[in-house]
């Protein structure tokens, strides 16, 4: 498994340079059947990462650019009256795909944002009272700009909670950036990438990752972490049970990706900022920007051995 | 802007409750105008709390303060005395409560509240007063707790259980201080509350007095006997002797009418000198020893079975062989009595005294006087005369709680017309009859009988009784109870067997003896009260010295002080230990314990594990600092991970060994 992960990372890194950690995180998220939120400044390679992932994992891919006038029907599709057959026929929207890239999701109105909700949670959409199954696997990779930028609608907590992880890419290292500047645009290489995954392999990963062991001591540690976020006055609200379950799911995948049959505290420590960073909020923070710093504090205050 | 100290609203709410609780017991004692003023100030405070009214301004406060000071002065004329002091305390605590808007004020009011709570004991020391004071304490502590808490109003109730816990924790300390704190004599004299209202038997007797007393009920005293309780018919508790009759009312002889000699022989434990007339009363040999706790009567007399001997300073015996207390009984009074139920009392009667015991007013009860003279001639002896009179009343007379009203010649009307009466009618007419027949006789008042509760005897006002004593040559004063001739069961088994519902005062528990549950409750309360009195209120300096002697064999201030300090420290220590035990760190599960031991070996080496640092990160740092131990560190980390997170027991065992062997040196 480790080999597969390494080759995936290597393949993606051909296009997304110097972001091995973020790539691994994104993989862990998708292998945990979770949706991924990438938050960063424009022009940091968010879309590139999503495209590359789709290509390498061999997933059917479609992209929706979210704008302020986008309507729910633009995503899920519409029923149009067919005059020849004298009946409505359904024209599926871009959501009927395996990997949906929701670009700049916070640029659109809350109404459209929430059109994604059902799809993300249930794996189906309901149009004209008709539930339609989405293809499996179904992933949403959403990107968003920091909310301080103009013309954004911040995602509400309930919507943020649907994303298993929130990561940000950050500026590349100086030498990586120099290579970028000197060489050709790596995006042109996307088409050359090999597909390393099949849906069967993906299902096998789901199955095996679910069997990773979590020992009593580890569960104690998780509970200490959760309790800290719920009782400390620094938090306006702590980690929900769904948040805790998500953490466990990711940790299992992460351990499995590293060839282990059991979770160790380091797995949790590395995942915690991405998995719960968007689910907690500082008591004095109303814009929701402080998640990562808070999670750092949790990790520094809750001991592994207790 | 200056920082505004917000007082939590919960604190105000608790404080208001506490103030009400603290003031209620004093409320009835205060002058009416002050009670009204307190209620008004309290209303103001409540309205302040609700945000309806505003704080009083300086002028209003000044007027209130001066007004109440003047009011108190006009009411009492002095501030020296318990009642005015308490009234002053009450008004000041309320006025302070009205103006409080800073934390400091609240603290002042809370501590004033503690002080006021303690002043309750100046007026009442019953077990209920004690429990009530504990309640006040808990309320005040709750106010104190909520002063430092920022909670929602809906969470207000949470302060009370915590306060209760604190008060309960303080009880052992209270006990130690109670048992060991030196009982210093009063450094200053607080004038004790004086009441004009006397309870119980008064110093005179008119027709109707005793039936009224019987209906009223209320506790008179309790008696606990060293041995068995004597038979009910022998329980004549002598109180006072009435020898002077003015035609309607009996009263004691005025002291002025006694020529020469000491009228009262005060007990003086130092000299144990006795007046010569005391030797005229001789016990014959049927001793009973007992102890009495007398409820406050505000009268001097003490009740005892004849022939009583007290050994208590401040008490004295009168020439009638009744006992009195200097200054009256204004608080519960406990005394030991040695009595002898068989006795001879005053075989020689001085002529002047005989004259006094034959006194009768002129022109009253002519028919009684005439009949008595006639019978005296017909009968040969005094005894025969007595039994003839008793026979006479046995036949036609009725013993009743509702005697008809009598006119001018009370005895004539009673003996020949109404023939219905209570004990005082029988005793009074018998004595007048005897005196008219030339036999010295007198009325004795007190109590007869009592109710046995557990091992003590409870005597109630309902047991109040009047009987007679007749002086017979060669026998001295002999007790004759004419009531026993009419209603023998009154004497044999008590007033309750004759009039089961004699007490009709709705405020008295004795009025409900027919409801068995209430009756049991009443008895239980009496038992508590009795034990409270016996074990708590009577704990004095002597008991304290006795206790210390029991512990140490000898007594010194050093011992007492050391025990006290040690005891209090022990209690605080125990409570602290309990809380420490509750929150003690739990032992680490296997594996984690070994790893923690392993990490401790790096103490002072420059690489200590941070809080939250995982084993891998630590191992990395440790290996780079101590490359020579790299293999061992990595091995231990691997075993730890396998043992704890993969739950591999073999790895755990190995980890234990490896950690034991590991050393930085």
PDB file of N, CA and C in Angstrom, chain B residues 527-586:
ATOM      1  N   UNK B 527     -38.518  14.570  72.951  1.00  0.00           N
ATOM      2  CA  UNK B 527     -37.308  13.783  73.215  1.00  0.00           C
ATOM      3  C   UNK B 527     -36.086  14.510  72.660  1.00  0.00           C
ATOM      4  N   UNK B 528     -36.200  15.018  71.437  1.00  0.00           N
ATOM      5  CA  UNK B 528     -35.068  15.754  70.850  1.00  0.00           C
ATOM      6  C   UNK B 528     -34.703  16.937  71.732  1.00  0.00           C
ATOM      7  N   UNK B 529     -35.742  17.645  72.111  1.00  0.00           N
ATOM      8  CA  UNK B 529     -35.521  18.863  72.867  1.00  0.00           C
ATOM      9  C   UNK B 529     -34.834  18.549  74.193  1.00  0.00           C
ATOM     10  N   UNK B 530     -35.314  17.455  74.803  1.00  0.00           N
ATOM     11  CA  UNK B 530     -34.754  17.064  76.083  1.00  0.00           C
ATOM     12  C   UNK B 530     -33.279  16.707  75.929  1.00  0.00           C
ATOM     13  N   UNK B 531     -32.974  15.906  74.911  1.00  0.00           N
ATOM     14  CA  UNK B 531     -31.579  15.494  74.718  1.00  0.00           C
ATOM     15  C   UNK B 531     -30.694  16.672  74.335  1.00  0.00           C
ATOM     16  N   UNK B 532     -31.251  17.555  73.533  1.00  0.00           N
ATOM     17  CA  UNK B 532     -30.525  18.773  73.138  1.00  0.00           C
ATOM     18  C   UNK B 532     -30.135  19.556  74.374  1.00  0.00           C
ATOM     19  N   UNK B 533     -31.146  19.729  75.259  1.00  0.00           N
ATOM     20  CA  UNK B 533     -30.916  20.466  76.490  1.00  0.00           C
ATOM     21  C   UNK B 533     -29.849  19.762  77.319  1.00  0.00           C
ATOM     22  N   UNK B 534     -29.972  18.457  77.393  1.00  0.00           N
ATOM     23  CA  UNK B 534     -29.131  17.705  78.276  1.00  0.00           C
ATOM     24  C   UNK B 534     -27.688  17.660  77.788  1.00  0.00           C
ATOM     25  N   UNK B 535     -27.500  17.450  76.474  1.00  0.00           N
ATOM     26  CA  UNK B 535     -26.151  17.199  75.983  1.00  0.00           C
ATOM     27  C   UNK B 535     -25.488  18.438  75.410  1.00  0.00           C
ATOM     28  N   UNK B 536     -26.293  19.357  74.901  1.00  0.00           N
ATOM     29  CA  UNK B 536     -25.675  20.510  74.241  1.00  0.00           C
ATOM     30  C   UNK B 536     -25.704  21.743  75.134  1.00  0.00           C
ATOM     31  N   UNK B 537     -26.903  22.133  75.549  1.00  0.00           N
ATOM     32  CA  UNK B 537     -27.001  23.400  76.270  1.00  0.00           C
ATOM     33  C   UNK B 537     -26.362  23.315  77.644  1.00  0.00           C
ATOM     34  N   UNK B 538     -26.355  22.102  78.233  1.00  0.00           N
ATOM     35  CA  UNK B 538     -25.810  22.010  79.572  1.00  0.00           C
ATOM     36  C   UNK B 538     -24.320  21.722  79.588  1.00  0.00           C
ATOM     37  N   UNK B 539     -23.725  21.696  78.389  1.00  0.00           N
ATOM     38  CA  UNK B 539     -22.285  21.481  78.342  1.00  0.00           C
ATOM     39  C   UNK B 539     -21.612  22.757  78.832  1.00  0.00           C
ATOM     40  N   UNK B 540     -20.997  22.695  79.983  1.00  0.00           N
ATOM     41  CA  UNK B 540     -20.416  23.907  80.544  1.00  0.00           C
ATOM     42  C   UNK B 540     -18.941  23.686  80.862  1.00  0.00           C
ATOM     43  N   UNK B 541     -18.401  24.627  81.555  1.00  0.00           N
ATOM     44  CA  UNK B 541     -16.980  24.577  81.882  1.00  0.00           C
ATOM     45  C   UNK B 541     -16.618  23.274  82.606  1.00  0.00           C
ATOM     46  N   UNK B 542     -17.482  22.862  83.530  1.00  0.00           N
ATOM     47  CA  UNK B 542     -17.169  21.652  84.288  1.00  0.00           C
ATOM     48  C   UNK B 542     -17.105  20.432  83.378  1.00  0.00           C
ATOM     49  N   UNK B 543     -18.113  20.323  82.454  1.00  0.00           N
ATOM     50  CA  UNK B 543     -18.097  19.194  81.519  1.00  0.00           C
ATOM     51  C   UNK B 543     -16.839  19.229  80.686  1.00  0.00           C
ATOM     52  N   UNK B 544     -16.444  20.451  80.322  1.00  0.00           N
ATOM     53  CA  UNK B 544     -15.288  20.607  79.456  1.00  0.00           C
ATOM     54  C   UNK B 544     -14.038  20.116  80.176  1.00  0.00           C
ATOM     55  N   UNK B 545     -13.915  20.554  81.410  1.00  0.00           N
ATOM     56  CA  UNK B 545     -12.766  20.114  82.197  1.00  0.00           C
ATOM     57  C   UNK B 545     -12.803  18.604  82.332  1.00  0.00           C
ATOM     58  N   UNK B 546     -14.008  18.066  82.588  1.00  0.00           N
ATOM     59  CA  UNK B 546     -14.161  16.626  82.731  1.00  0.00           C
ATOM     60  C   UNK B 546     -13.710  15.897  81.477  1.00  0.00           C
ATOM     61  N   UNK B 547     -14.105  16.430  80.333  1.00  0.00           N
ATOM     62  CA  UNK B 547     -13.758  15.794  79.056  1.00  0.00           C
ATOM     63  C   UNK B 547     -12.246  15.790  78.866  1.00  0.00           C
ATOM     64  N   UNK B 548     -11.630  16.944  79.146  1.00  0.00           N
ATOM     65  CA  UNK B 548     -10.176  17.034  78.986  1.00  0.00           C
ATOM     66  C   UNK B 548      -9.477  16.082  79.937  1.00  0.00           C
ATOM     67  N   UNK B 549     -10.035  15.961  81.150  1.00  0.00           N
ATOM     68  CA  UNK B 549      -9.422  15.036  82.108  1.00  0.00           C
ATOM     69  C   UNK B 549      -9.509  13.619  81.598  1.00  0.00           C
ATOM     70  N   UNK B 550     -10.646  13.310  80.962  1.00  0.00           N
ATOM     71  CA  UNK B 550     -10.825  11.964  80.429  1.00  0.00           C
ATOM     72  C   UNK B 550      -9.785  11.686  79.343  1.00  0.00           C
ATOM     73  N   UNK B 551      -9.485  12.712  78.530  1.00  0.00           N
ATOM     74  CA  UNK B 551      -8.550  12.487  77.420  1.00  0.00           C
ATOM     75  C   UNK B 551      -7.105  12.462  77.917  1.00  0.00           C
ATOM     76  N   UNK B 552      -6.769  13.425  78.774  1.00  0.00           N
ATOM     77  CA  UNK B 552      -5.345  13.598  79.113  1.00  0.00           C
ATOM     78  C   UNK B 552      -5.010  13.219  80.552  1.00  0.00           C
ATOM     79  N   UNK B 553      -6.039  13.017  81.344  1.00  0.00           N
ATOM     80  CA  UNK B 553      -5.746  12.755  82.739  1.00  0.00           C
ATOM     81  C   UNK B 553      -5.600  14.031  83.533  1.00  0.00           C
ATOM     82  N   UNK B 554      -5.094  15.064  82.916  1.00  0.00           N
ATOM     83  CA  UNK B 554      -5.049  16.337  83.614  1.00  0.00           C
ATOM     84  C   UNK B 554      -5.356  17.447  82.618  1.00  0.00           C
ATOM     85  N   UNK B 555      -5.542  18.619  83.155  1.00  0.00           N
ATOM     86  CA  UNK B 555      -6.040  19.688  82.310  1.00  0.00           C
ATOM     87  C   UNK B 555      -5.113  20.883  82.377  1.00  0.00           C
ATOM     88  N   UNK B 556      -4.734  21.363  81.199  1.00  0.00           N
ATOM     89  CA  UNK B 556      -4.043  22.641  81.175  1.00  0.00           C
ATOM     90  C   UNK B 556      -4.474  23.372  79.930  1.00  0.00           C
ATOM     91  N   UNK B 557      -4.272  24.660  79.932  1.00  0.00           N
ATOM     92  CA  UNK B 557      -4.660  25.457  78.767  1.00  0.00           C
ATOM     93  C   UNK B 557      -3.908  24.973  77.552  1.00  0.00           C
ATOM     94  N   UNK B 558      -2.668  24.527  77.792  1.00  0.00           N
ATOM     95  CA  UNK B 558      -1.836  24.050  76.694  1.00  0.00           C
ATOM     96  C   UNK B 558      -2.489  22.861  76.011  1.00  0.00           C
ATOM     97  N   UNK B 559      -2.968  21.907  76.845  1.00  0.00           N
ATOM     98  CA  UNK B 559      -3.623  20.716  76.303  1.00  0.00           C
ATOM     99  C   UNK B 559      -4.826  21.089  75.465  1.00  0.00           C
ATOM    100  N   UNK B 560      -5.655  21.948  76.054  1.00  0.00           N
ATOM    101  CA  UNK B 560      -6.895  22.308  75.367  1.00  0.00           C
ATOM    102  C   UNK B 560      -6.573  22.970  74.038  1.00  0.00           C
ATOM    103  N   UNK B 561      -5.629  23.898  74.078  1.00  0.00           N
ATOM    104  CA  UNK B 561      -5.273  24.620  72.859  1.00  0.00           C
ATOM    105  C   UNK B 561      -4.715  23.691  71.802  1.00  0.00           C
ATOM    106  N   UNK B 562      -3.807  22.804  72.239  1.00  0.00           N
ATOM    107  CA  UNK B 562      -3.181  21.896  71.275  1.00  0.00           C
ATOM    108  C   UNK B 562      -4.231  20.978  70.656  1.00  0.00           C
ATOM    109  N   UNK B 563      -5.123  20.442  71.496  1.00  0.00           N
ATOM    110  CA  UNK B 563      -6.152  19.547  70.977  1.00  0.00           C
ATOM    111  C   UNK B 563      -7.011  20.274  69.954  1.00  0.00           C
ATOM    112  N   UNK B 564      -7.321  21.522  70.293  1.00  0.00           N
ATOM    113  CA  UNK B 564      -8.197  22.291  69.412  1.00  0.00           C
ATOM    114  C   UNK B 564      -7.531  22.503  68.050  1.00  0.00           C
ATOM    115  N   UNK B 565      -6.294  22.980  68.113  1.00  0.00           N
ATOM    116  CA  UNK B 565      -5.579  23.257  66.859  1.00  0.00           C
ATOM    117  C   UNK B 565      -5.402  21.961  66.079  1.00  0.00           C
ATOM    118  N   UNK B 566      -4.999  20.905  66.792  1.00  0.00           N
ATOM    119  CA  UNK B 566      -4.774  19.629  66.129  1.00  0.00           C
ATOM    120  C   UNK B 566      -6.077  19.119  65.507  1.00  0.00           C
ATOM    121  N   UNK B 567      -7.149  19.221  66.278  1.00  0.00           N
ATOM    122  CA  UNK B 567      -8.448  18.730  65.797  1.00  0.00           C
ATOM    123  C   UNK B 567      -8.886  19.456  64.541  1.00  0.00           C
ATOM    124  N   UNK B 568      -8.792  20.770  64.574  1.00  0.00           N
ATOM    125  CA  UNK B 568      -9.228  21.546  63.409  1.00  0.00           C
ATOM    126  C   UNK B 568      -8.341  21.216  62.207  1.00  0.00           C
ATOM    127  N   UNK B 569      -7.029  21.127  62.477  1.00  0.00           N
ATOM    128  CA  UNK B 569      -6.114  20.796  61.389  1.00  0.00           C
ATOM    129  C   UNK B 569      -6.441  19.421  60.822  1.00  0.00           C
ATOM    130  N   UNK B 570      -6.757  18.497  61.709  1.00  0.00           N
ATOM    131  CA  UNK B 570      -7.077  17.131  61.277  1.00  0.00           C
ATOM    132  C   UNK B 570      -8.294  17.140  60.356  1.00  0.00           C
ATOM    133  N   UNK B 571      -9.318  17.890  60.751  1.00  0.00           N
ATOM    134  CA  UNK B 571     -10.545  17.914  59.942  1.00  0.00           C
ATOM    135  C   UNK B 571     -10.268  18.524  58.575  1.00  0.00           C
ATOM    136  N   UNK B 572      -9.564  19.668  58.592  1.00  0.00           N
ATOM    137  CA  UNK B 572      -9.263  20.300  57.305  1.00  0.00           C
ATOM    138  C   UNK B 572      -8.417  19.359  56.467  1.00  0.00           C
ATOM    139  N   UNK B 573      -7.473  18.689  57.135  1.00  0.00           N
ATOM    140  CA  UNK B 573      -6.617  17.737  56.429  1.00  0.00           C
ATOM    141  C   UNK B 573      -7.433  16.620  55.814  1.00  0.00           C
ATOM    142  N   UNK B 574      -8.391  16.080  56.592  1.00  0.00           N
ATOM    143  CA  UNK B 574      -9.207  14.975  56.091  1.00  0.00           C
ATOM    144  C   UNK B 574     -10.008  15.405  54.872  1.00  0.00           C
ATOM    145  N   UNK B 575     -10.595  16.598  54.963  1.00  0.00           N
ATOM    146  CA  UNK B 575     -11.413  17.062  53.844  1.00  0.00           C
ATOM    147  C   UNK B 575     -10.534  17.263  52.609  1.00  0.00           C
ATOM    148  N   UNK B 576      -9.360  17.872  52.833  1.00  0.00           N
ATOM    149  CA  UNK B 576      -8.442  18.077  51.713  1.00  0.00           C
ATOM    150  C   UNK B 576      -8.031  16.737  51.119  1.00  0.00           C
ATOM    151  N   UNK B 577      -7.719  15.790  52.011  1.00  0.00           N
ATOM    152  CA  UNK B 577      -7.286  14.471  51.539  1.00  0.00           C
ATOM    153  C   UNK B 577      -8.390  13.824  50.722  1.00  0.00           C
ATOM    154  N   UNK B 578      -9.630  14.006  51.188  1.00  0.00           N
ATOM    155  CA  UNK B 578     -10.756  13.420  50.451  1.00  0.00           C
ATOM    156  C   UNK B 578     -10.795  13.990  49.036  1.00  0.00           C
ATOM    157  N   UNK B 579     -10.675  15.315  48.910  1.00  0.00           N
ATOM    158  CA  UNK B 579     -10.754  15.911  47.580  1.00  0.00           C
ATOM    159  C   UNK B 579      -9.553  15.547  46.725  1.00  0.00           C
ATOM    160  N   UNK B 580      -8.394  15.419  47.380  1.00  0.00           N
ATOM    161  CA  UNK B 580      -7.225  15.000  46.628  1.00  0.00           C
ATOM    162  C   UNK B 580      -7.452  13.601  46.079  1.00  0.00           C
ATOM    163  N   UNK B 581      -7.993  12.722  46.926  1.00  0.00           N
ATOM    164  CA  UNK B 581      -8.236  11.336  46.548  1.00  0.00           C
ATOM    165  C   UNK B 581      -9.213  11.270  45.380  1.00  0.00           C
ATOM    166  N   UNK B 582     -10.224  12.168  45.429  1.00  0.00           N
ATOM    167  CA  UNK B 582     -11.212  12.195  44.354  1.00  0.00           C
ATOM    168  C   UNK B 582     -10.583  12.564  43.015  1.00  0.00           C
ATOM    169  N   UNK B 583      -9.591  13.467  43.071  1.00  0.00           N
ATOM    170  CA  UNK B 583      -9.031  13.970  41.813  1.00  0.00           C
ATOM    171  C   UNK B 583      -7.623  13.447  41.589  1.00  0.00           C
ATOM    172  N   UNK B 584      -7.272  12.368  42.300  1.00  0.00           N
ATOM    173  CA  UNK B 584      -5.887  11.866  42.211  1.00  0.00           C
ATOM    174  C   UNK B 584      -5.625  11.384  40.780  1.00  0.00           C
ATOM    175  N   UNK B 585      -4.385  11.482  40.330  1.00  0.00           N
ATOM    176  CA  UNK B 585      -4.096  10.980  38.991  1.00  0.00           C
ATOM    177  C   UNK B 585      -4.273   9.469  38.963  1.00  0.00           C
ATOM    178  N   UNK B 586      -4.938   9.001  37.932  1.00  0.00           N
ATOM    179  CA  UNK B 586      -5.164   7.554  37.838  1.00  0.00           C
ATOM    180  C   UNK B 586      -3.875   6.898  37.352  1.00  0.00           C
TER     181      UNK B 586
END
